[in-house]
Each structure stands twice: as structure tokens, then as C-alpha cells.
C-alpha positions as semicolon CSV with decimal commas, in nm:
position;residue;x (nm);y (nm);z (nm)
1;X;-0,460;-1,306;-4,013
2;X;-0,232;-1,602;-4,154
3;X;0,051;-1,827;-4,113
4;X;0,356;-1,843;-4,285
5;X;0,400;-2,180;-4,489
6;X;0,715;-2,325;-4,548
7;X;0,808;-2,626;-4,796
8;X;1,113;-2,851;-4,690
9;X;1,231;-3,105;-4,926
10;X;1,521;-3,355;-4,931
11;X;1,711;-3,362;-5,237
12;X;1,881;-3,655;-5,391
13;X;2,234;-3,570;-5,271
14;X;2,108;-3,546;-4,917
15;X;2,087;-3,188;-4,900
16;X;1,763;-3,047;-4,778
17;X;1,587;-2,767;-4,964
18;X;1,383;-2,503;-4,763
19;X;1,142;-2,217;-4,895
20;X;0,844;-2,030;-4,815
21;X;0,533;-1,968;-5,001
22;X;0,441;-1,591;-5,099
23;X;0,102;-1,537;-4,916
24;X;-0,021;-1,322;-5,179
25;X;0,050;-1,578;-5,431
26;X;-0,100;-1,872;-5,239
27;X;-0,437;-1,694;-5,109
28;X;-0,463;-1,419;-5,360
29;X;-0,497;-1,064;-5,281
30;X;-0,819;-1,013;-5,046
31;X;-0,877;-0,661;-5,217
32;X;-0,994;-0,824;-5,538
33;X;-1,227;-1,102;-5,382
34;X;-1,584;-1,032;-5,449
35;X;-1,744;-0,727;-5,258
36;X;-1,844;-0,831;-4,869
37;X;-1,736;-1,162;-4,943
38;X;-1,451;-1,324;-4,680
39;X;-1,277;-1,654;-4,701
40;X;-1,065;-1,844;-4,430
41;X;-0,879;-2,185;-4,503
42;X;-0,855;-2,401;-4,193
43;X;-0,649;-2,729;-4,122
44;X;-0,783;-3,051;-4,013
45;X;-0,628;-3,018;-3,689
46;X;-0,785;-2,687;-3,647
47;X;-0,484;-2,445;-3,737
48;X;-0,598;-2,143;-3,918
49;X;-0,388;-2,119;-4,229
50;X;-0,531;-1,799;-4,408
51;X;-0,832;-1,603;-4,231
52;X;-0,929;-1,201;-4,241
53;X;-1,174;-1,263;-3,960
54;X;-1,058;-1,532;-3,684
55;X;-1,403;-1,546;-3,568
56;X;-1,524;-1,741;-3,896
57;X;-1,267;-2,003;-3,857
58;X;-1,464;-2,178;-3,597
59;X;-1,790;-2,180;-3,776
60;X;-1,932;-2,531;-3,891
61;X;-2,194;-2,571;-4,175
62;X;-2,412;-2,322;-4,270
63;X;-2,524;-2,090;-4,021
64;X;-2,545;-1,723;-3,939
65;X;-2,266;-1,537;-3,750
66;X;-2,348;-1,211;-3,557
67;X;-2,063;-0,956;-3,671
68;X;-1,968;-0,599;-3,621
69;X;-2,128;-0,470;-3,931
70;X;-2,412;-0,704;-3,908
71;X;-2,518;-1,059;-3,940
72;X;-2,292;-1,264;-4,150
73;X;-2,425;-1,585;-4,347
74;X;-2,116;-1,861;-4,366
75;X;-2,082;-2,204;-4,475
76;X;-1,777;-2,454;-4,545
77;X;-1,702;-2,720;-4,715
78;X;-1,352;-2,953;-4,770
79;X;-1,090;-2,910;-5,026
80;X;-0,977;-3,250;-5,126
81;X;-0,602;-3,254;-5,144
82;X;-0,497;-3,587;-5,008
83;X;-0,580;-3,806;-5,334
84;X;-0,361;-3,576;-5,550
85;X;-0,085;-3,401;-5,314
86;X;-0,091;-3,673;-5,048
87;X;-0,149;-3,393;-4,759
88;X;-0,438;-3,351;-4,513
89;X;-0,767;-3,172;-4,673
90;X;-0,818;-2,844;-4,606
91;X;-1,164;-2,676;-4,500
92;X;-1,251;-2,374;-4,661
93;X;-1,499;-2,116;-4,490
94;X;-1,685;-1,851;-4,689
95;X;-1,912;-1,581;-4,543
96;X;-2,092;-1,282;-4,702
97;X;-2,357;-1,053;-4,534
98;X;-2,685;-1,203;-4,462
99;X;-2,863;-0,902;-4,620
100;X;-2,686;-0,974;-4,924
101;X;-2,730;-1,335;-4,923
102;X;-3,095;-1,282;-4,868
103;X;-3,147;-1,022;-5,105
104;X;-3,282;-1,237;-5,351
105;X;-3,517;-1,409;-5,135
106;X;-3,670;-1,092;-5,009
107;X;-3,706;-1,000;-5,397
108;X;-3,878;-1,333;-5,434
109;X;-4,099;-1,256;-5,148
110;X;-4,202;-0,947;-5,281
111;X;-4,304;-1,035;-5,616
112;X;-4,430;-1,424;-5,525
113;X;-4,771;-1,287;-5,456
114;X;-4,817;-1,070;-5,772
115;X;-4,668;-1,348;-5,986
116;X;-4,884;-1,604;-5,825
117;X;-5,200;-1,395;-5,871
118;X;-5,115;-1,344;-6,225
119;X;-5,028;-1,717;-6,294
120;X;-5,372;-1,780;-6,140
121;X;-5,559;-1,530;-6,356
122;X;-5,376;-1,665;-6,668
123;X;-5,439;-2,040;-6,581
124;X;-5,846;-1,949;-6,521
125;X;-5,859;-1,744;-6,830
126;X;-5,705;-2,057;-7,025
127;X;-5,957;-2,279;-6,858
128;X;-6,256;-2,045;-6,946
129;X;-6,147;-2,032;-7,312
130;X;-6,073;-2,399;-7,333
131;X;-6,436;-2,461;-7,143
132;X;-6,601;-2,249;-7,378
133;X;-6,411;-2,406;-7,695
134;X;-6,537;-2,758;-7,572
135;X;-6,903;-2,641;-7,495
136;X;-6,954;-2,454;-7,824
137;X;-6,949;-2,779;-8,007
138;X;-7,201;-2,949;-7,764
139;X;-7,430;-2,634;-7,782
140;X;-7,416;-2,686;-8,168
141;X;-7,529;-3,030;-8,132
142;X;-7,798;-2,962;-7,900
143;X;-7,946;-2,714;-8,114
144;X;-7,945;-2,969;-8,406
145;X;-8,121;-3,228;-8,195
146;X;-8,373;-2,961;-8,076
147;X;-8,440;-2,886;-8,440
148;X;-8,484;-3,281;-8,528
149;X;-8,751;-3,272;-8,222
150;X;-8,928;-3,012;-8,398
151;X;-8,944;-3,193;-8,736
152;X;-8,657;-2,972;-8,928
153;X;-8,484;-3,242;-9,095
154;X;-8,307;-3,006;-9,361
155;X;-8,046;-2,870;-9,119
156;X;-7,696;-2,972;-9,125
157;X;-7,423;-2,959;-8,838
158;X;-7,100;-2,796;-8,953
159;X;-6,821;-2,889;-8,736
160;X;-6,476;-2,914;-8,835
161;X;-6,285;-3,012;-8,507
162;X;-6,150;-3,324;-8,617
163;X;-6,236;-3,530;-8,273
164;X;-6,528;-3,697;-8,149
165;X;-6,752;-3,386;-8,193
166;X;-6,714;-3,402;-8,547
167;X;-6,816;-3,750;-8,599
168;X;-7,079;-3,688;-8,379
169;X;-7,206;-3,400;-8,578
170;X;-7,167;-3,633;-8,925
171;X;-7,395;-3,891;-8,751
172;X;-7,633;-3,643;-8,664
173;X;-7,656;-3,514;-9,013
174;X;-7,681;-3,869;-9,139
175;X;-7,970;-3,957;-8,916
176;X;-8,160;-3,622;-8,986
177;X;-8,119;-3,703;-9,357
178;X;-8,260;-4,044;-9,316
179;X;-8,551;-3,945;-9,104
180;X;-8,621;-3,654;-9,342
181;X;-8,631;-3,923;-9,640
182;X;-8,862;-4,152;-9,418
183;X;-9,115;-3,871;-9,287
184;X;-9,160;-3,745;-9,658
185;X;-9,197;-4,057;-9,772
186;X;-9,487;-4,105;-9,516
187;X;-9,611;-3,789;-9,593
188;X;-9,646;-3,896;-9,959
189;X;-9,798;-4,213;-9,889
190;X;-10,048;-4,021;-9,658
191;X;-10,117;-3,764;-9,927
192;X;-10,213;-4,054;-10,195
193;X;-10,424;-4,237;-9,942
194;X;-10,631;-3,925;-9,884
195;X;-10,629;-3,832;-10,262
196;X;-10,738;-4,173;-10,344
197;X;-11,027;-4,185;-10,108
198;X;-11,145;-3,838;-10,273
199;X;-11,062;-3,896;-10,617
200;X;-11,323;-4,027;-10,856
201;X;-11,049;-4,118;-11,095
202;X;-10,681;-4,250;-11,060
203;X;-10,517;-4,032;-11,319
204;X;-10,511;-3,741;-11,094
205;X;-10,360;-3,917;-10,814
206;X;-10,121;-4,061;-11,017
207;X;-10,034;-3,715;-11,185
208;X;-9,962;-3,554;-10,837
209;X;-9,767;-3,878;-10,720
210;X;-9,517;-3,898;-11,011
211;X;-9,312;-3,601;-10,895
212;X;-9,317;-3,694;-10,547
213;X;-9,200;-4,023;-10,606
214;X;-8,927;-3,911;-10,845
215;X;-8,816;-3,656;-10,580
216;X;-8,796;-3,918;-10,297
217;X;-8,596;-4,185;-10,535
218;X;-8,365;-3,946;-10,635
219;X;-8,459;-4,015;-11,005
220;X;-8,495;-3,734;-11,302
221;X;-8,816;-3,895;-11,381
222;X;-9,099;-4,160;-11,304
223;X;-9,375;-4,290;-11,483
224;X;-9,643;-4,516;-11,428
225;X;-9,864;-4,760;-11,665
226;X;-10,247;-4,754;-11,571
227;X;-10,388;-5,117;-11,700
């Protein structure tokens, strides 16, 4: 369905030029439009300028229209012409089968549960991996502190995480080294006291103490002078 559109213009010599617009040039060939798509052109006063299906011309906004071959999804928008051509705007109505329009939504509904389940599984796996990575340094530090509580000061915590765990491991190692030196010193002093109490002379005590003092002081040799 369509109307014949005419163009009338008064020329400079007072004559009037009249012409009719070719419909196939103005609206195009309906046969080459996208499959199952329908378009209508309606003037602001309600006149239908072009519409293969007259029922579509009266539709407003996005709506579903019952047709002979099934439901149609329709939408309209204004074609602004006044600012450029000085004529009233036109309303363009487009329609396509609702089944085609909602095909993507139907496909989305089918794959959405599987996609959601996969996304949740991946998020859970990533969370478990991240938690394991964060808890592993903590477990190493806990084991190091447990070793310290049992008097094992020679162990070292090796963490190359370059974060707070790494700095905490360095602090644990420093503390363990300091406690180890102190406990060795106390052990040596306690053993010296015991040997002094049971020794008949000072020389055996000094001979035993010199290597221990050298080790505690971190020097190559130690000597003692007996008066």
C-alpha cells in the first residue's frame, strides 16, 4: 500500500513545475528488504505514505501485534526532516516476526544456566586456589613457630612471596637466630658452672670453654690467660 507523491514548485518565471516521485526509487524494492522485515512510512497527520501491511501503520511504540502468519514485534521512530528540508517529520514503523526477534533471547535462556554454572565453578576454583596460596605461607610460618617452641632454632623459613608473609618470615628467622645464640650461651655458661663445681683445676674447664666461646663469639680463635 502506498500513495503517489507529487512535487510542485513555482519557478522564477512564474511557471509551475510538477512531477511525481518514483515509488521504487523513494521506498526501495520491498523484495530486497531483510527477510521477514516490514516497514511503513506514516505522516504526522496519520496519512499512510507507504506500508505493505496497513495494520502496522496504526501501531505506536514497541508492541506485539497479532498477524496472519504469527505475532509481529513492532517499533517506531521519527525521521526528522523539518530542520533540513522544512517539511513535517515522518514516522517510520518497522516489524518482524516475534519468533525471529526473540530467537537470541531464547538461545540466551538455554545457555544461561550452563554459563552461570560454569562461571560459578571457575570462580570457586579460583577462590580455592587463591585461598590455598594465601594459607600455604601461613602454614609454613606456623610450623616454624612450632619448631621454635620445641627449642629448634636452626631452621629457616624460606618464603619468596614479596609481601607481608616474606617480611614476617625474615622476622621469624632473625628471632630464631637470636634465641639460638642466647640459648647456646646459656647452655655454655651452665656447663662451665657445672664443670667448675666438679673440676679440681681450672685448666680443664678453660680447655673445654675456649672452643665454645669461639663459636659463640663467631671468631676464629679464643685464648685465656691464667694468673
